[in-house]
PDB file of C-alpha atoms in Angstrom:
ATOM      1  CA  MET O   1     -26.081   6.838  78.315  1.00  0.00           C
ATOM      2  CA  THR O   2     -26.980   9.631  76.531  1.00  0.00           C
ATOM      3  CA  VAL O   3     -30.538  10.969  77.510  1.00  0.00           C
ATOM      4  CA  PRO O   4     -31.817  12.646  74.622  1.00  0.00           C
ATOM      5  CA  HIS O   5     -33.695  16.048  74.928  1.00  0.00           C
ATOM      6  CA  GLN O   6     -36.717  14.928  73.183  1.00  0.00           C
ATOM      7  CA  ARG O   7     -38.111  11.866  71.621  1.00  0.00           C
ATOM      8  CA  THR O   8     -41.255  12.350  69.822  1.00  0.00           C
ATOM      9  CA  GLY O   9     -43.183   9.798  68.078  1.00  0.00           C
ATOM     10  CA  PRO O  10     -43.245   6.028  68.311  1.00  0.00           C
ATOM     11  CA  LEU O  11     -40.136   3.341  68.124  1.00  0.00           C
ATOM     12  CA  ALA O  12     -39.548   1.529  65.109  1.00  0.00           C
ATOM     13  CA  THR O  13     -39.395  -2.009  65.888  1.00  0.00           C
ATOM     14  CA  GLY O  14     -39.094  -3.804  62.545  1.00  0.00           C
ATOM     15  CA  ILE O  15     -40.192  -4.466  59.251  1.00  0.00           C
ATOM     16  CA  HIS O  16     -42.780  -7.590  58.963  1.00  0.00           C
ATOM     17  CA  TRP O  17     -44.842  -8.718  56.228  1.00  0.00           C
ATOM     18  CA  HIS O  18     -48.688  -9.320  56.469  1.00  0.00           C
ATOM     19  CA  ASP O  19     -51.264  -9.970  53.598  1.00  0.00           C
ATOM     20  CA  GLY O  20     -48.979  -9.463  50.673  1.00  0.00           C
ATOM     21  CA  ARG O  21     -47.965  -5.496  52.197  1.00  0.00           C
ATOM     22  CA  ALA O  22     -44.638  -4.668  54.169  1.00  0.00           C
ATOM     23  CA  HIS O  23     -45.485  -2.873  57.333  1.00  0.00           C
ATOM     24  CA  LEU O  24     -42.953  -0.953  59.882  1.00  0.00           C
ATOM     25  CA  ALA O  25     -43.513  -2.026  63.149  1.00  0.00           C
ATOM     26  CA  LEU O  26     -43.879   0.950  65.889  1.00  0.00           C
ATOM     27  CA  THR O  27     -44.505   0.802  69.873  1.00  0.00           C
ATOM     28  CA  GLY O  28     -46.142   4.045  71.369  1.00  0.00           C
ATOM     29  CA  PRO O  29     -45.378   5.872  74.816  1.00  0.00           C
ATOM     30  CA  GLY O  30     -47.894   3.312  76.531  1.00  0.00           C
ATOM     31  CA  ASP O  31     -46.424   0.216  74.729  1.00  0.00           C
ATOM     32  CA  GLU O  32     -49.196   0.278  72.046  1.00  0.00           C
ATOM     33  CA  GLN O  33     -48.621  -1.769  68.873  1.00  0.00           C
ATOM     34  CA  SER O  34     -49.292  -0.322  65.544  1.00  0.00           C
ATOM     35  CA  ARG O  35     -48.135  -0.969  61.859  1.00  0.00           C
ATOM     36  CA  GLN O  36     -47.516   1.546  59.292  1.00  0.00           C
ATOM     37  CA  PRO O  37     -48.263  -0.125  55.863  1.00  0.00           C
ATOM     38  CA  LEU O  38     -45.414   0.481  53.365  1.00  0.00           C
ATOM     39  CA  PRO O  39     -47.499   0.723  49.894  1.00  0.00           C
ATOM     40  CA  LEU O  40     -45.656   1.149  46.974  1.00  0.00           C
ATOM     41  CA  GLY O  41     -45.956   4.618  44.554  1.00  0.00           C
ATOM     42  CA  THR O  42     -46.524   6.313  47.673  1.00  0.00           C
ATOM     43  CA  PRO O  43     -44.520   9.142  49.031  1.00  0.00           C
ATOM     44  CA  THR O  44     -43.251   8.376  52.376  1.00  0.00           C
ATOM     45  CA  GLY O  45     -40.759  10.212  55.392  1.00  0.00           C
ATOM     46  CA  TRP O  46     -39.478  10.182  58.669  1.00  0.00           C
ATOM     47  CA  ARG O  47     -37.908  12.422  61.001  1.00  0.00           C
ATOM     48  CA  LEU O  48     -35.151  10.391  63.346  1.00  0.00           C
ATOM     49  CA  THR O  49     -34.942  11.006  66.747  1.00  0.00           C
ATOM     50  CA  GLY O  50     -32.887   9.448  69.201  1.00  0.00           C
ATOM     51  CA  PRO O  51     -30.166   8.232  70.495  1.00  0.00           C
ATOM     52  CA  ARG O  52     -30.866   4.846  68.415  1.00  0.00           C
ATOM     53  CA  THR O  53     -31.579   2.015  71.218  1.00  0.00           C
ATOM     54  CA  CYS O  54     -31.928  -1.916  71.473  1.00  0.00           C
ATOM     55  CA  VAL O  55     -35.556  -1.847  70.989  1.00  0.00           C
ATOM     56  CA  GLY O  56     -35.727  -4.792  73.925  1.00  0.00           C
ATOM     57  CA  ILE O  57     -37.480  -8.517  73.558  1.00  0.00           C
ATOM     58  CA  ARG O  58     -40.693  -9.740  71.250  1.00  0.00           C
ATOM     59  CA  ARG O  59     -42.569 -12.118  73.390  1.00  0.00           C
ATOM     60  CA  LYS O  60     -44.975 -14.930  72.023  1.00  0.00           C
ATOM     61  CA  THR O  61     -47.811 -12.753  73.107  1.00  0.00           C
ATOM     62  CA  GLY O  62     -46.861  -9.924  70.508  1.00  0.00           C
ATOM     63  CA  ARG O  63     -45.924  -7.892  73.549  1.00  0.00           C
ATOM     64  CA  ARG O  64     -42.361  -6.121  73.671  1.00  0.00           C
ATOM     65  CA  THR O  65     -39.909  -6.182  76.493  1.00  0.00           C
ATOM     66  CA  PRO O  66     -37.585  -3.065  76.763  1.00  0.00           C
ATOM     67  CA  CYS O  67     -34.049  -3.366  77.026  1.00  0.00           C
ATOM     68  CA  PRO O  68     -33.149  -3.159  80.685  1.00  0.00           C
ATOM     69  CA  THR O  69     -29.791  -0.940  79.507  1.00  0.00           C
ATOM     70  CA  LEU O  70     -31.355   0.883  76.372  1.00  0.00           C
ATOM     71  CA  ALA O  71     -28.302  -0.091  74.949  1.00  0.00           C
ATOM     72  CA  PRO O  72     -27.197   1.913  71.709  1.00  0.00           C
ATOM     73  CA  LEU O  73     -26.987   0.495  68.518  1.00  0.00           C
ATOM     74  CA  PRO O  74     -24.726   1.824  65.429  1.00  0.00           C
ATOM     75  CA  ALA O  75     -26.068   4.088  63.397  1.00  0.00           C
ATOM     76  CA  THR O  76     -24.661   1.780  60.080  1.00  0.00           C
ATOM     77  CA  ALA O  77     -25.921  -1.934  62.230  1.00  0.00           C
ATOM     78  CA  PRO O  78     -29.079  -3.405  60.130  1.00  0.00           C
ATOM     79  CA  ARG O  79     -30.469  -5.117  63.532  1.00  0.00           C
ATOM     80  CA  SER O  80     -32.652  -3.778  66.588  1.00  0.00           C
ATOM     81  CA  GLN O  81     -31.508  -5.327  69.117  1.00  0.00           C
ATOM     82  CA  CYS O  82     -28.201  -5.654  71.667  1.00  0.00           C
ATOM     83  CA  GLU O  83     -26.521  -8.923  71.530  1.00  0.00           C
ATOM     84  CA  ALA O  84     -28.253  -9.784  75.491  1.00  0.00           C
ATOM     85  CA  CYS O  85     -31.583  -9.172  73.991  1.00  0.00           C
ATOM     86  CA  ALA O  86     -30.891 -11.124  70.784  1.00  0.00           C
ATOM     87  CA  LEU O  87     -29.981 -14.158  72.643  1.00  0.00           C
ATOM     88  CA  ALA O  88     -33.215 -13.933  74.953  1.00  0.00           C
ATOM     89  CA  ASP O  89     -35.508 -13.311  72.151  1.00  0.00           C
ATOM     90  CA  PRO O  90     -37.878 -16.632  71.689  1.00  0.00           C
ATOM     91  CA  GLY O  91     -38.049 -16.277  68.213  1.00  0.00           C
ATOM     92  CA  ARG O  92     -34.260 -16.246  68.146  1.00  0.00           C
ATOM     93  CA  LYS O  93     -33.661 -19.039  69.911  1.00  0.00           C
ATOM     94  CA  LEU O  94     -35.819 -21.124  67.707  1.00  0.00           C
ATOM     95  CA  ALA O  95     -33.093 -20.187  64.636  1.00  0.00           C
ATOM     96  CA  ARG O  96     -30.654 -21.707  67.080  1.00  0.00           C
ATOM     97  CA  ASP O  97     -32.366 -24.813  67.605  1.00  0.00           C
ATOM     98  CA  GLN O  98     -32.809 -24.106  71.485  1.00  0.00           C
ATOM     99  CA  ALA O  99     -36.460 -23.851  71.502  1.00  0.00           C
ATOM    100  CA  MET O 100     -37.186 -27.495  70.016  1.00  0.00           C
ATOM    101  CA  ASP O 101     -40.556 -28.028  72.003  1.00  0.00           C
ATOM    102  CA  ASP O 102     -42.386 -25.702  69.927  1.00  0.00           C
ATOM    103  CA  PRO O 103     -45.975 -27.662  69.474  1.00  0.00           C
ATOM    104  CA  ARG O 104     -47.161 -25.833  66.617  1.00  0.00           C
ATOM    105  CA  PRO O 105     -47.283 -27.191  63.160  1.00  0.00           C
ATOM    106  CA  PHE O 106     -44.446 -26.692  61.016  1.00  0.00           C
ATOM    107  CA  SER O 107     -43.787 -26.214  57.035  1.00  0.00           C
ATOM    108  CA  LEU O 108     -40.554 -26.917  54.944  1.00  0.00           C
ATOM    109  CA  TYR O 109     -40.123 -24.681  51.675  1.00  0.00           C
ATOM    110  CA  LEU O 110     -38.024 -24.093  48.880  1.00  0.00           C
ATOM    111  CA  ALA O 111     -37.485 -20.454  48.437  1.00  0.00           C
ATOM    112  CA  TRP O 112     -35.610 -18.973  44.391  1.00  0.00           C
ATOM    113  CA  PHE O 113     -33.948 -16.050  44.689  1.00  0.00           C
ATOM    114  CA  GLY O 114     -31.910 -16.313  41.464  1.00  0.00           C
ATOM    115  CA  PRO O 115     -30.168 -18.670  39.343  1.00  0.00           C
ATOM    116  CA  GLY O 116     -28.161 -21.296  41.478  1.00  0.00           C
ATOM    117  CA  LEU O 117     -30.230 -19.690  44.601  1.00  0.00           C
ATOM    118  CA  VAL O 118     -32.323 -21.882  46.254  1.00  0.00           C
ATOM    119  CA  LYS O 119     -32.785 -21.895  49.525  1.00  0.00           C
ATOM    120  CA  VAL O 120     -34.333 -24.649  52.210  1.00  0.00           C
ATOM    121  CA  GLY O 121     -35.966 -23.322  55.194  1.00  0.00           C
ATOM    122  CA  LEU O 122     -38.751 -23.974  57.697  1.00  0.00           C
ATOM    123  CA  THR O 123     -41.485 -21.365  58.999  1.00  0.00           C
ATOM    124  CA  ALA O 124     -44.570 -22.005  61.225  1.00  0.00           C
ATOM    125  CA  THR O 125     -47.101 -23.359  59.609  1.00  0.00           C
ATOM    126  CA  GLU O 126     -49.352 -20.201  60.768  1.00  0.00           C
ATOM    127  CA  ARG O 127     -47.617 -17.935  59.178  1.00  0.00           C
ATOM    128  CA  ARG O 128     -47.594 -18.969  55.686  1.00  0.00           C
ATOM    129  CA  ALA O 129     -46.044 -16.871  52.925  1.00  0.00           C
ATOM    130  CA  ALA O 130     -45.042 -14.208  55.207  1.00  0.00           C
ATOM    131  CA  ARG O 131     -41.686 -15.956  56.295  1.00  0.00           C
ATOM    132  CA  LEU O 132     -40.632 -15.940  52.223  1.00  0.00           C
ATOM    133  CA  ALA O 133     -41.796 -12.080  52.104  1.00  0.00           C
ATOM    134  CA  ASP O 134     -40.060 -11.303  54.627  1.00  0.00           C
ATOM    135  CA  GLN O 135     -36.993 -12.827  53.051  1.00  0.00           C
ATOM    136  CA  GLY O 136     -37.733 -11.229  50.014  1.00  0.00           C
ATOM    137  CA  ALA O 137     -37.725 -14.456  48.113  1.00  0.00           C
ATOM    138  CA  PRO O 138     -39.181 -14.137  44.748  1.00  0.00           C
ATOM    139  CA  MET O 139     -40.528 -17.463  44.063  1.00  0.00           C
ATOM    140  CA  PHE O 140     -41.007 -20.479  46.649  1.00  0.00           C
ATOM    141  CA  THR O 141     -43.283 -23.669  46.880  1.00  0.00           C
ATOM    142  CA  TRP O 142     -43.479 -25.666  50.133  1.00  0.00           C
ATOM    143  CA  LEU O 143     -42.076 -29.398  50.514  1.00  0.00           C
ATOM    144  CA  GLY O 144     -43.743 -30.892  53.413  1.00  0.00           C
ATOM    145  CA  HIS O 145     -45.514 -30.199  56.567  1.00  0.00           C
ATOM    146  CA  GLY O 146     -45.362 -32.125  60.085  1.00  0.00           C
ATOM    147  CA  PRO O 147     -43.958 -31.216  63.837  1.00  0.00           C
ATOM    148  CA  LEU O 148     -40.550 -29.035  64.649  1.00  0.00           C
ATOM    149  CA  ILE O 149     -38.109 -31.915  65.226  1.00  0.00           C
ATOM    150  CA  PRO O 150     -38.634 -33.866  62.024  1.00  0.00           C
ATOM    151  CA  VAL O 151     -39.252 -30.489  59.823  1.00  0.00           C
ATOM    152  CA  ARG O 152     -35.837 -29.331  60.941  1.00  0.00           C
ATOM    153  CA  ASP O 153     -34.377 -32.846  60.176  1.00  0.00           C
ATOM    154  CA  THR O 154     -35.106 -33.230  57.209  1.00  0.00           C
ATOM    155  CA  GLU O 155     -33.982 -29.224  56.288  1.00  0.00           C
ATOM    156  CA  ARG O 156     -30.347 -30.605  57.647  1.00  0.00           C
ATOM    157  CA  ARG O 157     -31.203 -33.589  55.085  1.00  0.00           C
ATOM    158  CA  CYS O 158     -32.109 -31.200  52.183  1.00  0.00           C
ATOM    159  CA  SER O 159     -29.045 -28.660  52.607  1.00  0.00           C
ATOM    160  CA  ALA O 160     -26.329 -31.823  53.059  1.00  0.00           C
ATOM    161  CA  THR O 161     -27.442 -33.049  49.285  1.00  0.00           C
ATOM    162  CA  GLY O 162     -25.930 -29.959  47.888  1.00  0.00           C
ATOM    163  CA  THR O 163     -28.934 -29.093  45.926  1.00  0.00           C
ATOM    164  CA  VAL O 164     -30.567 -26.415  48.316  1.00  0.00           C
ATOM    165  CA  ARG O 165     -28.239 -23.870  50.764  1.00  0.00           C
ATOM    166  CA  GLU O 166     -29.941 -22.934  54.079  1.00  0.00           C
ATOM    167  CA  ARG O 167     -28.402 -19.579  54.226  1.00  0.00           C
ATOM    168  CA  ILE O 168     -27.706 -17.450  51.307  1.00  0.00           C
ATOM    169  CA  PRO O 169     -25.732 -14.149  51.579  1.00  0.00           C
ATOM    170  CA  HIS O 170     -27.670 -10.743  51.938  1.00  0.00           C
ATOM    171  CA  ARG O 171     -25.722  -9.348  48.921  1.00  0.00           C
ATOM    172  CA  ALA O 172     -26.305 -12.003  46.736  1.00  0.00           C
ATOM    173  CA  LYS O 173     -29.961 -12.252  46.716  1.00  0.00           C
ATOM    174  CA  THR O 174     -30.162  -8.667  46.327  1.00  0.00           C
ATOM    175  CA  THR O 175     -28.054  -8.188  43.221  1.00  0.00           C
ATOM    176  CA  ALA O 176     -29.790 -11.084  41.774  1.00  0.00           C
ATOM    177  CA  TRP O 177     -33.497  -9.268  42.171  1.00  0.00           C
ATOM    178  CA  TRP O 178     -32.965  -7.006  38.911  1.00  0.00           C
ATOM    179  CA  ARG O 179     -31.538  -9.429  36.785  1.00  0.00           C
ATOM    180  CA  PRO O 180     -33.546 -10.440  33.599  1.00  0.00           C
ATOM    181  CA  ARG O 181     -35.800 -13.518  34.465  1.00  0.00           C
ATOM    182  CA  GLU O 182     -35.447 -16.679  32.666  1.00  0.00           C
ATOM    183  CA  LEU O 183     -39.373 -17.528  31.620  1.00  0.00           C
ATOM    184  CA  ASP O 184     -38.379 -20.958  32.863  1.00  0.00           C
ATOM    185  CA  SER O 185     -37.215 -19.506  36.417  1.00  0.00           C
ATOM    186  CA  PRO O 186     -39.275 -21.960  38.068  1.00  0.00           C
ATOM    187  CA  ALA O 187     -37.152 -24.802  36.452  1.00  0.00           C
ATOM    188  CA  GLU O 188     -34.933 -25.013  39.602  1.00  0.00           C
ATOM    189  CA  LEU O 189     -37.209 -25.405  42.305  1.00  0.00           C
ATOM    190  CA  ILE O 190     -39.572 -27.653  40.460  1.00  0.00           C
ATOM    191  CA  ALA O 191     -36.041 -30.059  40.155  1.00  0.00           C
ATOM    192  CA  ALA O 192     -35.187 -29.579  43.722  1.00  0.00           C
ATOM    193  CA  HIS O 193     -38.567 -30.501  45.108  1.00  0.00           C
ATOM    194  CA  ALA O 194     -38.630 -33.415  42.914  1.00  0.00           C
ATOM    195  CA  ARG O 195     -34.999 -34.566  44.193  1.00  0.00           C
ATOM    196  CA  LEU O 196     -36.028 -33.733  47.841  1.00  0.00           C
ATOM    197  CA  THR O 197     -39.084 -35.040  48.304  1.00  0.00           C
ATOM    198  CA  PRO O 198     -38.284 -38.492  48.978  1.00  0.00           C
ATOM    199  CA  LEU O 199     -36.189 -37.635  51.701  1.00  0.00           C
ATOM    200  CA  LEU O 200     -39.756 -36.993  53.643  1.00  0.00           C
ATOM    201  CA  PRO O 201     -39.801 -38.901  56.744  1.00  0.00           C
ATOM    202  CA  ASP O 202     -43.184 -40.743  57.109  1.00  0.00           C
ATOM    203  CA  THR O 203     -43.941 -38.407  59.852  1.00  0.00           C
ATOM    204  CA  MET O 204     -44.442 -35.340  57.419  1.00  0.00           C
ATOM    205  CA  THR O 205     -47.106 -34.923  55.070  1.00  0.00           C
ATOM    206  CA  PRO O 206     -45.571 -34.215  51.840  1.00  0.00           C
ATOM    207  CA  ALA O 207     -46.750 -31.200  49.511  1.00  0.00           C
ATOM    208  CA  PRO O 208     -47.110 -30.725  45.922  1.00  0.00           C
ATOM    209  CA  CYS O 209     -44.990 -28.356  44.163  1.00  0.00           C
ATOM    210  CA  ASP O 210     -46.922 -25.264  43.700  1.00  0.00           C
ATOM    211  CA  VAL O 211     -44.636 -22.259  42.582  1.00  0.00           C
ATOM    212  CA  GLN O 212     -45.735 -19.258  43.826  1.00  0.00           C
ATOM    213  CA  ASP O 213     -44.884 -15.897  42.798  1.00  0.00           C
ATOM    214  CA  LEU O 214     -44.414 -13.061  45.227  1.00  0.00           C
ATOM    215  CA  SER O 215     -42.253 -10.415  43.155  1.00  0.00           C
ATOM    216  CA  ARG O 216     -45.623  -8.682  42.326  1.00  0.00           C
ATOM    217  CA  PHE O 217     -45.926  -7.840  45.705  1.00  0.00           C
ATOM    218  CA  TYR O 218     -42.280  -6.139  46.018  1.00  0.00           C
ATOM    219  CA  GLY O 219     -42.348  -4.030  42.785  1.00  0.00           C
ATOM    220  CA  LEU O 220     -39.465  -5.743  41.311  1.00  0.00           C
ATOM    221  CA  THR O 221     -39.020  -5.179  37.519  1.00  0.00           C
ATOM    222  CA  ASP O 222     -36.133  -6.233  35.022  1.00  0.00           C
ATOM    223  CA  ALA O 223     -35.570  -2.786  34.264  1.00  0.00           C
ATOM    224  CA  PRO O 224     -33.848  -0.729  37.833  1.00  0.00           C
ATOM    225  CA  PRO O 225     -32.611   2.700  38.006  1.00  0.00           C
ATOM    226  CA  PRO O 226     -29.296   3.210  36.419  1.00  0.00           C
ATOM    227  CA  THR O 227     -27.480   4.550  39.127  1.00  0.00           C
ATOM    228  CA  ARG O 228     -28.641   3.663  42.385  1.00  0.00           C
ATOM    229  CA  ASN O 229     -27.006   5.062  45.973  1.00  0.00           C
ATOM    230  CA  GLN O 230     -26.973   2.602  49.246  1.00  0.00           C
ATOM    231  CA  VAL O 231     -28.238   4.152  52.771  1.00  0.00           C
ATOM    232  CA  THR O 232     -25.422   2.999  54.775  1.00  0.00           C
ATOM    233  CA  GLY O 233     -26.659   5.078  58.099  1.00  0.00           C
ATOM    234  CA  LEU O 234     -28.681   6.888  59.176  1.00  0.00           C
ATOM    235  CA  THR O 235     -28.120   9.787  62.093  1.00  0.00           C
ATOM    236  CA  GLU O 236     -29.689  12.143  64.852  1.00  0.00           C
ATOM    237  CA  ASN O 237     -32.650  14.201  63.047  1.00  0.00           C
ATOM    238  CA  ALA O 238     -31.957  12.242  59.838  1.00  0.00           C
ATOM    239  CA  LEU O 239     -34.773  12.937  57.371  1.00  0.00           C
ATOM    240  CA  LEU O 240     -35.824  10.228  55.205  1.00  0.00           C
ATOM    241  CA  TYR O 241     -38.061  10.643  51.991  1.00  0.00           C
ATOM    242  CA  GLY O 242     -39.283   9.686  49.134  1.00  0.00           C
ATOM    243  CA  GLU O 243     -41.455   7.462  46.855  1.00  0.00           C
ATOM    244  CA  LEU O 244     -41.448   3.582  47.317  1.00  0.00           C
ATOM    245  CA  THR O 245     -40.842   2.076  44.511  1.00  0.00           C
ATOM    246  CA  CYS O 246     -39.929  -1.167  45.509  1.00  0.00           C
ATOM    247  CA  VAL O 247     -39.978  -2.920  48.758  1.00  0.00           C
ATOM    248  CA  ALA O 248     -38.432  -6.283  49.139  1.00  0.00           C
ATOM    249  CA  GLY O 249     -37.730  -8.077  52.385  1.00  0.00           C
ATOM    250  CA  HIS O 250     -36.373  -5.614  54.276  1.00  0.00           C
ATOM    251  CA  ASP O 251     -34.822  -3.512  51.843  1.00  0.00           C
ATOM    252  CA  ALA O 252     -36.611  -0.498  49.782  1.00  0.00           C
ATOM    253  CA  LEU O 253     -35.812   1.140  46.625  1.00  0.00           C
ATOM    254  CA  ILE O 254     -36.907   4.791  47.463  1.00  0.00           C
ATOM    255  CA  THR O 255     -37.284   7.876  44.664  1.00  0.00           C
ATOM    256  CA  THR O 256     -35.852  11.645  46.085  1.00  0.00           C
ATOM    257  CA  ASP O 257     -35.706  14.252  43.807  1.00  0.00           C
ATOM    258  CA  THR O 258     -32.070  13.880  43.775  1.00  0.00           C
ATOM    259  CA  GLY O 259     -32.211   9.956  42.416  1.00  0.00           C
ATOM    260  CA  PRO O 260     -32.993   6.655  43.636  1.00  0.00           C
ATOM    261  CA  LEU O 261     -31.997   4.981  47.168  1.00  0.00           C
ATOM    262  CA  PHE O 262     -31.686   1.425  48.249  1.00  0.00           C
ATOM    263  CA  VAL O 263     -31.912   1.238  51.843  1.00  0.00           C
ATOM    264  CA  ASP O 264     -32.216  -1.321  54.702  1.00  0.00           C
ATOM    265  CA  LEU O 265     -35.138  -0.538  56.400  1.00  0.00           C
ATOM    266  CA  ARG O 266     -33.622  -2.338  59.474  1.00  0.00           C
ATOM    267  CA  LEU O 267     -31.147   0.573  60.049  1.00  0.00           C
ATOM    268  CA  LEU O 268     -34.881   2.653  60.970  1.00  0.00           C
ATOM    269  CA  THR O 269     -35.538   0.189  64.200  1.00  0.00           C
ATOM    270  CA  GLY O 270     -34.329   2.012  67.374  1.00  0.00           C
ATOM    271  CA  TRP O 271     -34.958   5.440  66.469  1.00  0.00           C
ATOM    272  CA  HIS O 272     -38.647   7.084  67.181  1.00  0.00           C
ATOM    273  CA  LEU O 273     -39.961   8.311  63.814  1.00  0.00           C
ATOM    274  CA  THR O 274     -42.474  11.317  63.147  1.00  0.00           C
ATOM    275  CA  PRO O 275     -44.109  11.866  59.717  1.00  0.00           C
ATOM    276  CA  ALA O 276     -41.876  14.227  57.373  1.00  0.00           C
ATOM    277  CA  ARG O 277     -41.109  15.556  54.134  1.00  0.00           C
ATOM    278  CA  GLY O 278     -38.326  17.252  52.157  1.00  0.00           C
ATOM    279  CA  ALA O 279     -34.741  16.781  51.334  1.00  0.00           C
ATOM    280  CA  PRO O 280     -33.301  13.688  52.489  1.00  0.00           C
ATOM    281  CA  SER O 281     -30.395  14.533  55.121  1.00  0.00           C
ATOM    282  CA  GLY O 282     -28.377  13.020  57.805  1.00  0.00           C
ATOM    283  CA  LEU O 283     -27.287  10.072  55.562  1.00  0.00           C
ATOM    284  CA  THR O 284     -24.489   8.191  54.714  1.00  0.00           C
ATOM    285  CA  LEU O 285     -24.407   6.891  51.540  1.00  0.00           C
ATOM    286  CA  LYS O 286     -22.037   4.897  49.358  1.00  0.00           C
ATOM    287  CA  PRO O 287     -22.646   3.616  45.400  1.00  0.00           C
ATOM    288  CA  LEU O 288     -24.420   0.394  45.202  1.00  0.00           C
ATOM    289  CA  ASP O 289     -22.470  -2.489  44.558  1.00  0.00           C
ATOM    290  CA  THR O 290     -24.739  -3.866  41.521  1.00  0.00           C
ATOM    291  CA  GLY O 291     -21.377  -6.435  40.492  1.00  0.00           C
ATOM    292  CA  ARG O 292     -21.698 -10.035  40.172  1.00  0.00           C
ATOM    293  CA  ALA O 293     -23.289 -12.099  43.130  1.00  0.00           C
ATOM    294  CA  PRO O 294     -20.562 -13.341  45.289  1.00  0.00           C
ATOM    295  CA  ASP O 295     -20.656 -17.331  45.436  1.00  0.00           C
ATOM    296  CA  GLY O 296     -22.035 -17.722  48.730  1.00  0.00           C
ATOM    297  CA  SER O 297     -18.781 -19.016  50.594  1.00  0.00           C
ATOM    298  CA  VAL O 298     -18.517 -16.109  53.095  1.00  0.00           C
ATOM    299  CA  GLN O 299     -21.896 -15.533  55.262  1.00  0.00           C
ATOM    300  CA  GLU O 300     -23.284 -12.430  54.665  1.00  0.00           C
ATOM    301  CA  GLY O 301     -26.315 -12.820  56.695  1.00  0.00           C
ATOM    302  CA  LEU O 302     -28.794 -14.490  58.504  1.00  0.00           C
ATOM    303  CA  PHE O 303     -30.773 -15.279  55.098  1.00  0.00           C
TER     304      PHE O 303
END
C-alpha cells in the first residue's frame, strides 16, 4: 500500500439527503462526523488528496469502522467500499435480505423516473422521503407500511406483476431527467397504486395515493445545457470547482468556466477534501450520452 506524503482535510464518505437537501458526508481525523450541504446556485469546489481508499463500514450507530487494509479504490469507480467492507456493511446486508430481523417499521413506495420507469421499493419508515431523494426520484407515492418481512414479500409480488420494477438502470434515470414532462406524468403512479394496493396483506397498512414531486429540490428543468461532459474519474490533486446547478440523487450538474460537467458525486468518496477554487483539473472526461435510455434489460446499477 502506498502511503501518501500528506493527507489534508476530512475524508469524503458518501452523499446523503436530509430535509430536502443533498449533503456530502465527511469524517475528520478523530472520526468526527460532519455534513457539508450542497446548495444549488452556489460555487463549490474541492482539492483531492489521496490515495483514494475504501471508507470502511458505517454502523447502525452512525459511526464508521475504518477499512482494516485501507483497500485502494479505482479512480473511475462510483463506490466507496471495497468488496470485503461492502459484504460486512449492515445497510447492504438488508438489501441482500440478510438482515430480515430488523424490528423497525418499513414502508413500500412507488417511484416514477420517467415514462415507463416506475420502481417499487422499500425503506425504513423513519427515513421518509430521503430514500427517494437518494435515488433521484422525481415523483413518488407510498403504497403501504408494516413489518419488514411482509413489506419485502409484497415488494416481490408487485414486481412479479410486470407493472413495476425493482431495479432501474442508472443511465435510464439520468437520460429521462431532462425530457419534457407530460402534464399528467403522475398518471402512471396513480394507475400502478390502484393495481397494486390489492396485493397488500392484512399485516400491512395501505397508504393513500398521494403523489409527491421532489424535482424542485433537485434543480431539474426541461431545458438542460446543450452540451455537457461527464466526469468519469478523478486523480490525485484533482480540482473540481463550479456552480452546482442540479443535484439529483448522487449526480450533479456543475457549471464551470469551460462548460457544464455532469458528475457522479460518489467519485469523491475515499478522497480527502479541502475547499478550493480555480479551473477544474485532474478530471477524466467524456461526452455525456444523452441518447435513448436502455430498456432495462441490462442491470447497470443497484437502483
